[in-house]
């Protein structure tokens, strides 16, 4: 069975400092992994995705994530936080074998301090 | 390219009333999803269609929720009768493939308040 765990429910950073949002996954098959962002009262927007190509994935707005199979992790990073990055972030795992599902983590709320 | 469209954006009803939500996916996307997102939680999949067939409805409360995608394009989600705990944002998403690939694209959601 597939699952995803977001290790922090809330993260606070100061503007201009690095962002790290942690995600661990469990999958019996080769997973596809995604990060979505949700700003208040908005729909979810795809930030980036990993689908078995390069392990370091670059997304929109300066975000990137690295797939580490040995650690079953897919952490999201950004070198320098901006006020507009304040939002809820969801890590998602899907599989292309067995049951076809997207499994969402519980989310990490990122707060950016001025 | 037009995104996923949903309507209405907001709905307020009283418990035991019925309500329906509409979704039009991105053109050419065969797979359509309905999610329920309760405040402070991640989205929970209610039902997943591939064209007009149901792939997964294991978490759909079938005694009160129903969904259809008759022509394999737009879809309707209905709740009848509504309960207080149905207050949530209902998200529709679509994708080219069943899973993986480019991922899902989400609509803006419908915020339902049940009084």
Short mmCIF file of C-alpha atoms in Angstrom, two decimals:
data_model
loop_
_atom_site.label_atom_id
_atom_site.label_comp_id
_atom_site.label_asym_id
_atom_site.label_seq_id
_atom_site.Cartn_x
_atom_site.Cartn_y
_atom_site.Cartn_z
CA UNK A 1 0.00 0.00 0.00
CA UNK A 2 1.11 3.54 -0.69
CA UNK A 3 1.28 6.28 1.89
CA UNK A 4 2.89 9.64 2.40
CA UNK A 5 3.93 11.38 5.60
CA UNK A 6 4.61 15.06 5.91
CA UNK A 7 6.78 15.37 8.96
CA UNK A 8 5.87 18.93 9.95
CA UNK A 9 2.38 20.34 10.15
CA UNK A 10 3.70 23.91 10.49
CA UNK A 11 6.97 25.51 9.41
CA UNK A 12 7.98 29.13 10.05
CA UNK A 13 10.88 30.82 8.29
CA UNK A 14 12.05 34.38 7.94
CA UNK A 15 11.87 36.03 4.55
CA UNK A 16 15.09 35.42 2.64
CA UNK A 17 16.04 32.26 4.52
CA UNK A 18 15.90 28.70 3.13
CA UNK A 19 12.75 26.61 3.16
CA UNK A 20 12.67 22.87 3.87
CA UNK A 21 9.40 20.94 3.86
CA UNK A 22 9.82 17.26 4.58
CA UNK A 23 8.01 14.35 2.98
CA UNK A 24 8.50 10.60 3.33
CA UNK A 25 6.65 8.06 1.24
CA UNK A 26 5.91 4.38 1.21
CA UNK A 27 5.22 2.54 -2.01
CA UNK A 28 5.42 -1.03 -3.20
CA UNK A 29 5.98 0.11 -6.75
CA UNK A 30 7.98 2.81 -8.48
CA UNK A 31 6.22 5.92 -7.29
CA UNK A 32 5.45 9.20 -8.92
CA UNK A 33 5.72 12.05 -6.45
CA UNK A 34 4.30 15.54 -6.53
CA UNK A 35 4.24 18.70 -4.50
CA UNK A 36 1.18 20.95 -4.63
CA UNK A 37 0.68 24.37 -3.11
CA UNK A 38 -2.63 25.80 -1.92
CA UNK A 39 -2.94 29.47 -1.13
CA UNK A 40 -5.85 30.56 1.10
CA UNK A 41 -9.20 30.10 -0.60
CA UNK A 42 -7.52 28.90 -3.78
CA UNK A 43 -7.34 25.57 -5.58
CA UNK A 44 -4.26 23.39 -5.58
CA UNK A 45 -1.43 24.23 -7.95
CA UNK A 46 1.21 21.76 -9.09
CA UNK A 47 4.69 22.88 -7.98
CA UNK A 48 6.75 20.01 -9.33
CA UNK A 49 6.70 16.28 -10.04
CA UNK A 50 9.03 13.31 -10.05
CA UNK A 51 8.24 10.51 -12.48
CA UNK A 52 11.41 8.35 -12.59
CA UNK A 53 13.56 10.72 -14.61
CA UNK A 54 16.12 12.99 -12.92
CA UNK A 55 16.13 12.66 -9.14
CA UNK A 56 16.52 16.42 -8.64
CA UNK A 57 13.37 18.08 -9.84
CA UNK A 58 12.96 21.79 -10.39
CA UNK A 59 9.57 23.38 -10.17
CA UNK A 60 7.93 26.73 -10.36
CA UNK A 61 8.71 29.75 -8.19
CA UNK A 62 12.24 28.56 -7.36
CA UNK A 63 11.21 25.36 -5.59
CA UNK A 64 12.96 22.06 -6.08
CA UNK A 65 12.83 18.58 -4.59
CA UNK A 66 15.15 15.61 -4.52
CA UNK A 67 13.97 12.03 -4.77
CA UNK A 68 16.03 9.80 -2.47
CA UNK A 69 15.04 6.19 -2.84
CA UNK A 70 17.31 4.95 -0.05
CA UNK A 71 15.66 7.34 2.39
CA UNK A 72 12.17 7.14 0.81
CA UNK A 73 12.08 10.91 0.92
CA UNK A 74 11.03 13.73 -1.38
CA UNK A 75 11.74 16.92 0.53
CA UNK A 76 10.82 20.31 -0.93
CA UNK A 77 13.34 23.13 -0.72
CA UNK A 78 13.77 26.74 -1.76
CA UNK A 79 16.94 28.76 -1.20
CA UNK A 80 15.24 31.98 -0.18
CA UNK A 81 11.68 32.34 1.09
CA UNK A 82 9.39 35.07 -0.14
CA UNK A 83 6.31 36.40 1.60
CA UNK A 84 4.19 35.07 -1.26
CA UNK A 85 5.33 31.51 -0.44
CA UNK A 86 3.12 31.46 2.65
CA UNK A 87 0.61 28.71 1.93
CA UNK A 88 -0.28 25.06 2.55
CA UNK A 89 1.92 22.50 0.81
CA UNK A 90 0.90 18.94 0.04
CA UNK A 91 3.13 16.02 -0.86
CA UNK A 92 1.40 13.42 -3.05
CA UNK A 93 2.36 9.91 -4.10
CA UNK A 94 0.83 7.97 -6.94
CA UNK A 95 1.54 4.64 -8.52
CA UNK A 96 1.21 3.27 -11.99
CA UNK A 97 0.75 -0.29 -10.86
CA UNK A 98 -1.98 -1.95 -8.86
CA UNK A 99 -4.58 0.56 -7.79
CA UNK A 100 -4.22 3.90 -9.55
CA UNK A 101 -4.45 6.53 -6.85
CA UNK A 102 -3.06 9.83 -5.73
CA UNK A 103 -2.45 9.75 -1.99
CA UNK A 104 -2.18 13.13 -0.25
CA UNK A 105 -0.17 13.95 2.82
CA UNK A 106 -1.80 15.93 5.61
CA UNK A 107 -0.13 19.15 4.53
CA UNK A 108 2.46 21.56 5.88
CA UNK A 109 1.51 25.15 6.51
CA UNK A 110 4.39 27.46 5.69
CA UNK A 111 4.54 30.80 7.45
CA UNK A 112 6.99 33.44 6.24
CA UNK A 113 7.99 36.11 8.73
CA UNK A 114 8.98 39.59 7.64
CA UNK B 1 -5.47 26.21 -22.25
CA UNK B 2 -8.55 26.48 -20.08
CA UNK B 3 -8.31 24.96 -16.62
CA UNK B 4 -10.72 22.84 -14.65
CA UNK B 5 -13.99 24.67 -14.16
CA UNK B 6 -16.26 24.22 -11.15
CA UNK B 7 -19.54 25.75 -10.09
CA UNK B 8 -20.87 27.07 -7.88
CA UNK B 9 -17.92 28.50 -5.96
CA UNK B 10 -19.87 28.80 -2.73
CA UNK B 11 -23.03 27.14 -1.43
CA UNK B 12 -24.84 27.42 1.87
CA UNK B 13 -27.63 24.96 2.67
CA UNK B 14 -29.43 23.60 5.68
CA UNK B 15 -28.97 20.04 6.85
CA UNK B 16 -31.17 17.48 5.12
CA UNK B 17 -31.28 19.59 1.96
CA UNK B 18 -29.72 18.41 -1.28
CA UNK B 19 -26.97 20.05 -3.30
CA UNK B 20 -25.16 19.45 -6.57
CA UNK B 21 -21.75 20.50 -7.82
CA UNK B 22 -20.59 20.64 -11.40
CA UNK B 23 -17.14 20.12 -12.90
CA UNK B 24 -15.77 20.50 -16.41
CA UNK B 25 -12.26 19.05 -16.79
CA UNK B 26 -9.46 20.14 -19.05
CA UNK B 27 -10.18 19.18 -22.63
CA UNK B 28 -8.82 15.76 -23.46
CA UNK B 29 -8.33 14.64 -19.87
CA UNK B 30 -9.82 11.20 -19.52
CA UNK B 31 -9.54 10.93 -15.76
CA UNK B 32 -11.65 13.01 -13.40
CA UNK B 33 -11.52 13.11 -9.60
CA UNK B 34 -13.73 14.50 -6.86
CA UNK B 35 -12.09 15.27 -3.53
CA UNK B 36 -13.46 16.44 -0.21
CA UNK B 37 -11.22 18.78 1.78
CA UNK B 38 -12.31 19.48 5.33
CA UNK B 39 -10.80 22.57 6.91
CA UNK B 40 -7.26 21.88 8.11
CA UNK B 41 -6.96 18.54 6.34
CA UNK B 42 -5.61 17.23 3.07
CA UNK B 43 -7.92 16.34 0.22
CA UNK B 44 -9.67 12.98 0.46
CA UNK B 45 -10.57 11.19 -2.75
CA UNK B 46 -14.29 10.57 -3.05
CA UNK B 47 -14.54 9.15 -6.55
CA UNK B 48 -12.37 8.72 -9.63
CA UNK B 49 -13.62 8.30 -13.19
CA UNK B 50 -11.80 7.06 -16.25
CA UNK B 51 -13.86 8.38 -19.15
CA UNK B 52 -17.40 7.63 -17.94
CA UNK B 53 -16.51 4.58 -15.85
CA UNK B 54 -15.82 4.55 -12.12
CA UNK B 55 -12.27 3.52 -11.18
CA UNK B 56 -12.49 4.05 -7.42
CA UNK B 57 -15.39 5.08 -5.20
CA UNK B 58 -14.32 3.27 -2.07
CA UNK B 59 -14.47 6.41 0.11
CA UNK B 60 -17.71 7.79 -1.29
CA UNK B 61 -20.55 7.68 1.30
CA UNK B 62 -22.94 6.06 -1.10
CA UNK B 63 -25.97 6.40 1.14
CA UNK B 64 -25.94 10.14 0.52
CA UNK B 65 -23.36 10.97 -2.15
CA UNK B 66 -23.63 10.20 -5.84
CA UNK B 67 -21.63 11.21 -8.88
CA UNK B 68 -21.90 10.76 -12.58
CA UNK B 69 -19.95 11.47 -15.72
CA UNK B 70 -22.38 10.40 -18.38
CA UNK B 71 -20.58 11.46 -21.55
CA UNK B 72 -17.04 11.13 -20.26
CA UNK B 73 -16.55 14.88 -20.06
CA UNK B 74 -18.19 16.98 -17.34
CA UNK B 75 -19.33 15.54 -14.05
CA UNK B 76 -21.84 16.19 -11.29
CA UNK B 77 -21.47 15.36 -7.59
CA UNK B 78 -24.64 15.30 -5.51
CA UNK B 79 -25.27 15.13 -1.78
CA UNK B 80 -28.74 14.14 -0.58
CA UNK B 81 -29.47 14.68 2.24
CA UNK B 82 -26.64 16.85 3.52
CA UNK B 83 -25.27 16.57 7.04
CA UNK B 84 -23.36 19.10 9.11
CA UNK B 85 -20.14 17.11 8.66
CA UNK B 86 -20.36 17.55 4.88
CA UNK B 87 -19.21 21.15 5.29
CA UNK B 88 -16.00 21.21 3.27
CA UNK B 89 -14.43 22.32 0.02
CA UNK B 90 -15.19 19.96 -2.85
CA UNK B 91 -12.38 19.87 -5.35
CA UNK B 92 -12.52 18.54 -8.86
CA UNK B 93 -9.35 17.55 -10.67
CA UNK B 94 -8.49 15.99 -14.00
CA UNK B 95 -5.49 14.28 -15.51
CA UNK B 96 -4.38 12.82 -18.82
CA UNK B 97 -3.56 9.48 -17.27
CA UNK B 98 -4.82 7.42 -14.37
CA UNK B 99 -1.77 8.19 -12.22
CA UNK B 100 1.72 9.55 -12.50
CA UNK B 101 2.61 11.41 -15.67
CA UNK B 102 1.91 15.13 -15.66
CA UNK B 103 -0.18 14.88 -12.50
CA UNK B 104 -3.57 16.27 -11.67
CA UNK B 105 -4.90 19.73 -12.37
CA UNK B 106 -7.36 21.15 -9.88
CA UNK B 107 -10.31 23.45 -10.17
CA UNK B 108 -10.92 26.30 -7.68
CA UNK B 109 -13.28 24.19 -5.57
CA UNK B 110 -16.78 24.63 -4.19
CA UNK B 111 -17.02 25.66 -0.57
CA UNK B 112 -20.08 24.03 1.01
CA UNK B 113 -21.46 25.18 4.34
CA UNK B 114 -24.18 23.06 5.91
CA UNK B 115 -26.13 24.81 8.69
#
